[in-house]
JSON list of C-alpha atoms in Angstrom, two decimals:
[
{"chain": "A", "resi": 78, "resn": "MET", "atom": "CA", "xyz": [5.06, 5.78, -18.84]},
{"chain": "A", "resi": 79, "resn": "ILE", "atom": "CA", "xyz": [2.58, 3.39, -16.86]},
{"chain": "A", "resi": 80, "resn": "GLU", "atom": "CA", "xyz": [-0.33, 5.42, -17.88]},
{"chain": "A", "resi": 81, "resn": "SER", "atom": "CA", "xyz": [0.33, 5.87, -21.49]},
{"chain": "A", "resi": 82, "resn": "LEU", "atom": "CA", "xyz": [1.29, 1.99, -21.66]},
{"chain": "A", "resi": 83, "resn": "SER", "atom": "CA", "xyz": [-2.09, 1.27, -19.86]},
{"chain": "A", "resi": 84, "resn": "GLU", "atom": "CA", "xyz": [-3.84, 3.84, -22.16]},
{"chain": "A", "resi": 85, "resn": "ARG", "atom": "CA", "xyz": [-2.39, 1.81, -25.11]},
{"chain": "A", "resi": 86, "resn": "ILE", "atom": "CA", "xyz": [-3.24, -1.24, -24.41]},
{"chain": "A", "resi": 87, "resn": "SER", "atom": "CA", "xyz": [-6.85, -0.58, -23.20]},
{"chain": "A", "resi": 88, "resn": "GLY", "atom": "CA", "xyz": [-7.56, 1.51, -26.16]},
{"chain": "A", "resi": 89, "resn": "TYR", "atom": "CA", "xyz": [-6.35, -1.62, -28.34]},
{"chain": "A", "resi": 90, "resn": "VAL", "atom": "CA", "xyz": [-8.66, -4.27, -26.55]},
{"chain": "A", "resi": 91, "resn": "TYR", "atom": "CA", "xyz": [-11.04, -1.84, -26.58]},
{"chain": "A", "resi": 92, "resn": "ARG", "atom": "CA", "xyz": [-11.25, -1.34, -30.51]},
{"chain": "A", "resi": 93, "resn": "ASN", "atom": "CA", "xyz": [-10.58, -4.96, -30.80]},
{"chain": "A", "resi": 94, "resn": "ASN", "atom": "CA", "xyz": [-13.40, -6.45, -28.59]},
{"chain": "A", "resi": 95, "resn": "ASP", "atom": "CA", "xyz": [-16.43, -7.01, -30.25]},
{"chain": "A", "resi": 96, "resn": "ARG", "atom": "CA", "xyz": [-18.64, -7.61, -27.30]},
{"chain": "A", "resi": 97, "resn": "GLN", "atom": "CA", "xyz": [-17.14, -4.02, -25.72]},
{"chain": "A", "resi": 98, "resn": "HIS", "atom": "CA", "xyz": [-18.71, -5.06, -22.20]},
{"chain": "A", "resi": 99, "resn": "VAL", "atom": "CA", "xyz": [-16.04, -3.36, -20.22]},
{"chain": "A", "resi": 100, "resn": "ASN", "atom": "CA", "xyz": [-15.52, 0.41, -20.18]},
{"chain": "A", "resi": 101, "resn": "GLU", "atom": "CA", "xyz": [-12.16, 1.67, -21.56]},
{"chain": "A", "resi": 102, "resn": "ASP", "atom": "CA", "xyz": [-11.62, 4.19, -18.81]},
{"chain": "A", "resi": 103, "resn": "VAL", "atom": "CA", "xyz": [-12.30, 1.44, -16.20]},
{"chain": "A", "resi": 104, "resn": "MET", "atom": "CA", "xyz": [-10.24, -1.01, -18.07]},
{"chain": "A", "resi": 105, "resn": "LYS", "atom": "CA", "xyz": [-7.23, 1.62, -18.07]},
{"chain": "A", "resi": 106, "resn": "TYR", "atom": "CA", "xyz": [-7.71, 2.16, -14.42]},
{"chain": "A", "resi": 107, "resn": "ALA", "atom": "CA", "xyz": [-7.27, -1.69, -13.94]},
{"chain": "A", "resi": 108, "resn": "LEU", "atom": "CA", "xyz": [-4.18, -1.83, -16.03]},
{"chain": "A", "resi": 109, "resn": "ILE", "atom": "CA", "xyz": [-2.44, 1.39, -13.85]},
{"chain": "A", "resi": 110, "resn": "SER", "atom": "CA", "xyz": [-3.13, -0.76, -11.09]},
{"chain": "A", "resi": 111, "resn": "ILE", "atom": "CA", "xyz": [-1.93, -4.23, -11.82]},
{"chain": "A", "resi": 112, "resn": "MET", "atom": "CA", "xyz": [1.02, -2.61, -13.82]},
{"chain": "A", "resi": 113, "resn": "THR", "atom": "CA", "xyz": [1.88, -0.34, -10.87]},
{"chain": "A", "resi": 114, "resn": "ASN", "atom": "CA", "xyz": [2.05, -3.35, -8.15]},
{"chain": "A", "resi": 115, "resn": "ILE", "atom": "CA", "xyz": [3.61, -5.60, -10.38]},
{"chain": "A", "resi": 116, "resn": "CYS", "atom": "CA", "xyz": [6.42, -2.78, -11.01]},
{"chain": "A", "resi": 117, "resn": "THR", "atom": "CA", "xyz": [6.87, -1.90, -7.48]},
{"chain": "A", "resi": 118, "resn": "ILE", "atom": "CA", "xyz": [6.94, -6.07, -6.52]},
{"chain": "A", "resi": 119, "resn": "VAL", "atom": "CA", "xyz": [9.72, -6.92, -9.53]},
{"chain": "A", "resi": 120, "resn": "LEU", "atom": "CA", "xyz": [11.60, -3.62, -8.47]},
{"chain": "A", "resi": 121, "resn": "SER", "atom": "CA", "xyz": [11.46, -3.95, -4.82]},
{"chain": "A", "resi": 122, "resn": "LEU", "atom": "CA", "xyz": [12.09, -7.71, -5.10]},
{"chain": "A", "resi": 123, "resn": "SER", "atom": "CA", "xyz": [15.46, -7.28, -7.31]},
{"chain": "A", "resi": 124, "resn": "VAL", "atom": "CA", "xyz": [16.82, -4.51, -5.03]},
{"chain": "A", "resi": 125, "resn": "GLY", "atom": "CA", "xyz": [16.28, -6.98, -2.20]},
{"chain": "A", "resi": 126, "resn": "LEU", "atom": "CA", "xyz": [18.06, -9.62, -3.99]},
{"chain": "A", "resi": 127, "resn": "ILE", "atom": "CA", "xyz": [20.54, -7.13, -5.13]},
{"chain": "A", "resi": 128, "resn": "LEU", "atom": "CA", "xyz": [20.92, -5.99, -1.28]},
{"chain": "A", "resi": 129, "resn": "GLY", "atom": "CA", "xyz": [21.13, -9.20, 0.36]},
{"chain": "A", "resi": 130, "resn": "MET", "atom": "CA", "xyz": [17.93, -8.98, 1.66]},
{"chain": "A", "resi": 131, "resn": "PHE", "atom": "CA", "xyz": [15.26, -10.91, -0.09]},
{"chain": "A", "resi": 132, "resn": "LYS", "atom": "CA", "xyz": [13.15, -12.67, 2.30]},
{"chain": "A", "resi": 133, "resn": "GLU", "atom": "CA", "xyz": [13.16, -9.52, 4.59]},
{"chain": "A", "resi": 134, "resn": "THR", "atom": "CA", "xyz": [12.04, -7.48, 1.28]},
{"chain": "A", "resi": 135, "resn": "CYS", "atom": "CA", "xyz": [9.75, -10.10, 0.61]},
{"chain": "A", "resi": 136, "resn": "ILE", "atom": "CA", "xyz": [8.17, -10.03, 4.29]},
{"chain": "A", "resi": 137, "resn": "THR", "atom": "CA", "xyz": [8.21, -6.03, 4.19]},
{"chain": "A", "resi": 138, "resn": "LEU", "atom": "CA", "xyz": [6.25, -6.19, 0.92]},
{"chain": "A", "resi": 139, "resn": "VAL", "atom": "CA", "xyz": [3.44, -8.70, 2.44]},
{"chain": "A", "resi": 140, "resn": "VAL", "atom": "CA", "xyz": [3.01, -6.77, 5.77]},
{"chain": "A", "resi": 141, "resn": "THR", "atom": "CA", "xyz": [3.01, -3.55, 4.25]},
{"chain": "A", "resi": 142, "resn": "ALA", "atom": "CA", "xyz": [0.41, -4.69, 1.48]},
{"chain": "A", "resi": 143, "resn": "ALA", "atom": "CA", "xyz": [-1.84, -6.38, 3.86]},
{"chain": "A", "resi": 144, "resn": "LEU", "atom": "CA", "xyz": [-2.07, -3.29, 6.07]},
{"chain": "A", "resi": 145, "resn": "ARG", "atom": "CA", "xyz": [-2.73, -0.84, 3.25]},
{"chain": "A", "resi": 146, "resn": "LEU", "atom": "CA", "xyz": [-5.57, -3.38, 2.00]},
{"chain": "A", "resi": 147, "resn": "LEU", "atom": "CA", "xyz": [-7.15, -3.07, 5.21]},
{"chain": "A", "resi": 148, "resn": "ALA", "atom": "CA", "xyz": [-6.30, 0.60, 6.13]},
{"chain": "A", "resi": 149, "resn": "GLY", "atom": "CA", "xyz": [-6.17, 2.63, 2.93]},
{"chain": "A", "resi": 150, "resn": "GLY", "atom": "CA", "xyz": [-3.76, 5.83, 2.63]},
{"chain": "A", "resi": 151, "resn": "HIS", "atom": "CA", "xyz": [-3.42, 8.39, 0.55]},
{"chain": "A", "resi": 152, "resn": "HIS", "atom": "CA", "xyz": [-1.86, 8.27, -2.99]},
{"chain": "A", "resi": 153, "resn": "VAL", "atom": "CA", "xyz": [1.08, 10.22, -4.77]},
{"chain": "A", "resi": 154, "resn": "SER", "atom": "CA", "xyz": [0.52, 11.65, -7.97]},
{"chain": "A", "resi": 155, "resn": "SER", "atom": "CA", "xyz": [1.82, 9.31, -10.21]},
{"chain": "A", "resi": 156, "resn": "PRO", "atom": "CA", "xyz": [2.10, 5.73, -10.79]},
{"chain": "A", "resi": 157, "resn": "LEU", "atom": "CA", "xyz": [5.42, 5.93, -11.88]},
{"chain": "A", "resi": 158, "resn": "LEU", "atom": "CA", "xyz": [6.69, 7.78, -8.56]},
{"chain": "A", "resi": 159, "resn": "CYS", "atom": "CA", "xyz": [4.49, 5.37, -6.61]},
{"chain": "A", "resi": 160, "resn": "VAL", "atom": "CA", "xyz": [6.54, 2.34, -7.96]},
{"chain": "A", "resi": 161, "resn": "ILE", "atom": "CA", "xyz": [9.81, 4.54, -7.20]},
{"chain": "A", "resi": 162, "resn": "LEU", "atom": "CA", "xyz": [8.93, 5.44, -3.91]},
{"chain": "A", "resi": 163, "resn": "SER", "atom": "CA", "xyz": [7.10, 2.22, -2.88]},
{"chain": "A", "resi": 164, "resn": "ALA", "atom": "CA", "xyz": [10.28, 0.27, -3.92]},
{"chain": "A", "resi": 165, "resn": "ALA", "atom": "CA", "xyz": [12.89, 2.59, -2.03]},
{"chain": "A", "resi": 166, "resn": "VAL", "atom": "CA", "xyz": [10.80, 2.30, 1.03]},
{"chain": "A", "resi": 167, "resn": "VAL", "atom": "CA", "xyz": [10.67, -1.55, 1.18]},
{"chain": "A", "resi": 168, "resn": "ALA", "atom": "CA", "xyz": [14.12, -1.58, 0.24]},
{"chain": "A", "resi": 169, "resn": "VAL", "atom": "CA", "xyz": [15.34, 0.65, 3.19]},
{"chain": "A", "resi": 170, "resn": "VAL", "atom": "CA", "xyz": [12.82, -0.71, 6.14]},
{"chain": "A", "resi": 171, "resn": "PRO", "atom": "CA", "xyz": [14.78, -3.86, 6.61]},
{"chain": "A", "resi": 172, "resn": "PHE", "atom": "CA", "xyz": [18.23, -1.75, 7.23]},
{"chain": "A", "resi": 173, "resn": "ILE", "atom": "CA", "xyz": [16.06, 0.46, 10.19]},
{"chain": "A", "resi": 174, "resn": "PRO", "atom": "CA", "xyz": [17.24, -1.25, 13.61]},
{"chain": "A", "resi": 175, "resn": "LEU", "atom": "CA", "xyz": [15.15, -0.27, 16.41]},
{"chain": "A", "resi": 176, "resn": "ALA", "atom": "CA", "xyz": [15.74, -0.87, 20.29]},
{"chain": "A", "resi": 177, "resn": "LEU", "atom": "CA", "xyz": [12.60, -2.89, 21.71]},
{"chain": "A", "resi": 178, "resn": "PRO", "atom": "CA", "xyz": [10.73, 0.54, 23.52]},
{"chain": "A", "resi": 179, "resn": "LEU", "atom": "CA", "xyz": [10.95, 2.10, 19.60]},
{"chain": "A", "resi": 180, "resn": "ILE", "atom": "CA", "xyz": [9.21, -1.11, 18.64]},
{"chain": "A", "resi": 181, "resn": "TYR", "atom": "CA", "xyz": [6.49, -0.66, 21.37]},
{"chain": "A", "resi": 182, "resn": "ALA", "atom": "CA", "xyz": [6.50, 2.82, 20.69]},
{"chain": "A", "resi": 183, "resn": "PHE", "atom": "CA", "xyz": [5.98, 2.42, 16.81]},
{"chain": "A", "resi": 184, "resn": "THR", "atom": "CA", "xyz": [3.30, -0.12, 17.53]},
{"chain": "A", "resi": 185, "resn": "VAL", "atom": "CA", "xyz": [1.16, 1.80, 19.60]},
{"chain": "A", "resi": 186, "resn": "ILE", "atom": "CA", "xyz": [1.60, 4.97, 17.40]},
{"chain": "A", "resi": 187, "resn": "SER", "atom": "CA", "xyz": [0.46, 2.82, 14.36]},
{"chain": "A", "resi": 188, "resn": "VAL", "atom": "CA", "xyz": [-2.44, 1.57, 16.41]},
{"chain": "A", "resi": 189, "resn": "LEU", "atom": "CA", "xyz": [-3.74, 4.92, 17.35]},
{"chain": "A", "resi": 190, "resn": "LEU", "atom": "CA", "xyz": [-3.42, 6.66, 13.75]},
{"chain": "A", "resi": 191, "resn": "ILE", "atom": "CA", "xyz": [-5.60, 3.50, 12.31]},
{"chain": "A", "resi": 192, "resn": "TRP", "atom": "CA", "xyz": [-7.81, 3.78, 15.29]},
{"chain": "A", "resi": 193, "resn": "LYS", "atom": "CA", "xyz": [-8.27, 7.89, 14.44]},
{"chain": "A", "resi": 194, "resn": "PHE", "atom": "CA", "xyz": [-8.01, 7.46, 10.74]},
{"chain": "A", "resi": 195, "resn": "ALA", "atom": "CA", "xyz": [-8.82, 4.50, 9.05]},
{"chain": "A", "resi": 196, "resn": "PRO", "atom": "CA", "xyz": [-9.91, 3.22, 6.67]},
{"chain": "A", "resi": 197, "resn": "MET", "atom": "CA", "xyz": [-9.00, 5.86, 4.44]},
{"chain": "A", "resi": 198, "resn": "GLY", "atom": "CA", "xyz": [-10.22, 6.57, 0.78]},
{"chain": "A", "resi": 199, "resn": "PHE", "atom": "CA", "xyz": [-12.76, 3.69, 1.05]},
{"chain": "A", "resi": 200, "resn": "LYS", "atom": "CA", "xyz": [-15.78, 5.45, 2.07]},
{"chain": "A", "resi": 201, "resn": "ASN", "atom": "CA", "xyz": [-16.56, 7.31, -1.03]},
{"chain": "A", "resi": 202, "resn": "ASN", "atom": "CA", "xyz": [-15.11, 5.10, -3.31]},
{"chain": "A", "resi": 203, "resn": "THR", "atom": "CA", "xyz": [-16.31, 1.57, -3.01]},
{"chain": "A", "resi": 204, "resn": "ASN", "atom": "CA", "xyz": [-19.55, -0.13, -2.27]},
{"chain": "A", "resi": 205, "resn": "ILE", "atom": "CA", "xyz": [-18.05, -1.66, 0.85]},
{"chain": "A", "resi": 206, "resn": "SER", "atom": "CA", "xyz": [-20.72, -1.21, 3.95]},
{"chain": "A", "resi": 207, "resn": "ASP", "atom": "CA", "xyz": [-20.03, 0.87, 6.95]},
{"chain": "A", "resi": 208, "resn": "ARG", "atom": "CA", "xyz": [-19.92, -2.25, 9.06]},
{"chain": "A", "resi": 209, "resn": "SER", "atom": "CA", "xyz": [-17.15, -3.90, 7.00]},
{"chain": "A", "resi": 210, "resn": "LEU", "atom": "CA", "xyz": [-15.12, -0.80, 6.79]},
{"chain": "A", "resi": 211, "resn": "ASN", "atom": "CA", "xyz": [-15.19, -1.04, 10.94]},
{"chain": "A", "resi": 212, "resn": "ILE", "atom": "CA", "xyz": [-13.99, -4.60, 10.59]},
{"chain": "A", "resi": 213, "resn": "MET", "atom": "CA", "xyz": [-11.20, -3.80, 8.30]},
{"chain": "A", "resi": 214, "resn": "LYS", "atom": "CA", "xyz": [-10.33, -1.00, 10.63]},
{"chain": "A", "resi": 215, "resn": "ILE", "atom": "CA", "xyz": [-10.60, -3.46, 13.63]},
{"chain": "A", "resi": 216, "resn": "VAL", "atom": "CA", "xyz": [-8.34, -6.08, 11.98]},
{"chain": "A", "resi": 217, "resn": "ALA", "atom": "CA", "xyz": [-5.91, -3.76, 10.69]},
{"chain": "A", "resi": 218, "resn": "MET", "atom": "CA", "xyz": [-5.67, -2.48, 14.37]},
{"chain": "A", "resi": 219, "resn": "ALA", "atom": "CA", "xyz": [-5.28, -6.55, 15.65]},
{"chain": "A", "resi": 220, "resn": "LEU", "atom": "CA", "xyz": [-2.93, -6.88, 12.72]},
{"chain": "A", "resi": 221, "resn": "VAL", "atom": "CA", "xyz": [-0.69, -4.28, 14.29]},
{"chain": "A", "resi": 222, "resn": "LEU", "atom": "CA", "xyz": [-1.42, -5.09, 17.92]},
{"chain": "A", "resi": 223, "resn": "SER", "atom": "CA", "xyz": [0.17, -8.36, 16.78]},
{"chain": "A", "resi": 224, "resn": "ASN", "atom": "CA", "xyz": [3.99, -6.92, 16.75]},
{"chain": "A", "resi": 225, "resn": "PHE", "atom": "CA", "xyz": [3.63, -6.87, 20.83]},
{"chain": "A", "resi": 226, "resn": "PHE", "atom": "CA", "xyz": [3.86, -10.67, 20.37]},
{"chain": "A", "resi": 227, "resn": "PHE", "atom": "CA", "xyz": [6.65, -10.84, 17.26]},
{"chain": "A", "resi": 228, "resn": "GLN", "atom": "CA", "xyz": [8.50, -7.61, 18.34]},
{"chain": "A", "resi": 229, "resn": "SER", "atom": "CA", "xyz": [9.60, -7.02, 14.86]},
{"chain": "A", "resi": 230, "resn": "GLU", "atom": "CA", "xyz": [11.98, -3.85, 13.83]},
{"chain": "A", "resi": 231, "resn": "MET", "atom": "CA", "xyz": [10.60, -4.62, 10.34]},
{"chain": "A", "resi": 232, "resn": "LEU", "atom": "CA", "xyz": [6.86, -5.02, 11.20]},
{"chain": "A", "resi": 233, "resn": "ALA", "atom": "CA", "xyz": [7.00, -2.03, 13.36]},
{"chain": "A", "resi": 234, "resn": "VAL", "atom": "CA", "xyz": [8.66, 0.28, 10.82]},
{"chain": "A", "resi": 235, "resn": "SER", "atom": "CA", "xyz": [6.99, -0.91, 7.67]},
{"chain": "A", "resi": 236, "resn": "TRP", "atom": "CA", "xyz": [3.47, -0.66, 9.87]},
{"chain": "A", "resi": 237, "resn": "MET", "atom": "CA", "xyz": [4.37, 3.03, 11.21]},
{"chain": "A", "resi": 238, "resn": "ILE", "atom": "CA", "xyz": [5.25, 4.24, 7.36]},
{"chain": "A", "resi": 239, "resn": "VAL", "atom": "CA", "xyz": [1.49, 2.69, 6.30]},
{"chain": "A", "resi": 240, "resn": "SER", "atom": "CA", "xyz": [-0.12, 4.55, 9.43]},
{"chain": "A", "resi": 241, "resn": "LEU", "atom": "CA", "xyz": [1.36, 7.71, 8.45]},
{"chain": "A", "resi": 242, "resn": "THR", "atom": "CA", "xyz": [-0.31, 7.91, 5.07]},
{"chain": "A", "resi": 243, "resn": "LEU", "atom": "CA", "xyz": [-3.45, 7.52, 6.85]},
{"chain": "A", "resi": 244, "resn": "ILE", "atom": "CA", "xyz": [-3.06, 11.40, 7.90]},
{"chain": "A", "resi": 245, "resn": "HIS", "atom": "CA", "xyz": [-4.63, 14.18, 5.96]},
{"chain": "A", "resi": 246, "resn": "PHE", "atom": "CA", "xyz": [-2.55, 17.23, 5.77]},
{"chain": "A", "resi": 247, "resn": "LYS", "atom": "CA", "xyz": [-3.67, 20.46, 4.72]},
{"chain": "A", "resi": 248, "resn": "GLY", "atom": "CA", "xyz": [-3.53, 20.89, 0.54]},
{"chain": "A", "resi": 249, "resn": "GLY", "atom": "CA", "xyz": [-3.18, 16.96, 0.64]},
{"chain": "A", "resi": 250, "resn": "GLU", "atom": "CA", "xyz": [-5.20, 14.71, -1.83]},
{"chain": "A", "resi": 251, "resn": "THR", "atom": "CA", "xyz": [-6.70, 11.48, -1.71]},
{"chain": "A", "resi": 252, "resn": "HIS", "atom": "CA", "xyz": [-6.49, 9.85, -5.39]},
{"chain": "A", "resi": 253, "resn": "GLU", "atom": "CA", "xyz": [-8.41, 6.69, -4.46]}
]
């Protein structure tokens, strides 16, 4: 759905743009990314509003996106599946209670996973320098470590989920 709409839009723009200064495939990829993010945000916020957890959903979206941007992670096989899975996770996170020892445990595990695996998916797919990748890793770890101050259930669960997407399982595939 998202892919076909992106393909139609990019094809139309490419055919009707005299300058054609952007490759059609690049435009399609960018549109898929933008549309996936917009759909995820709209669906997540709608579910959060319906469930009476709008503020919590906003927080979960922001902290998840921030860590994902810094640490990377594996992707699911299709943009539509990404939207559905992401919105479901964001909707559920505010309802997961954790005792303080579990908040600490999730925070420590998340930091260790980031230290071991992050940043994942950037190395061969971007022009980001090794130094910048190391800085991203350090900032991601510092972000997660901030939960020792906040002691937030939502932060612990959100960041644990993102950290788990860093692990490469046998047969897994990176789509970045």
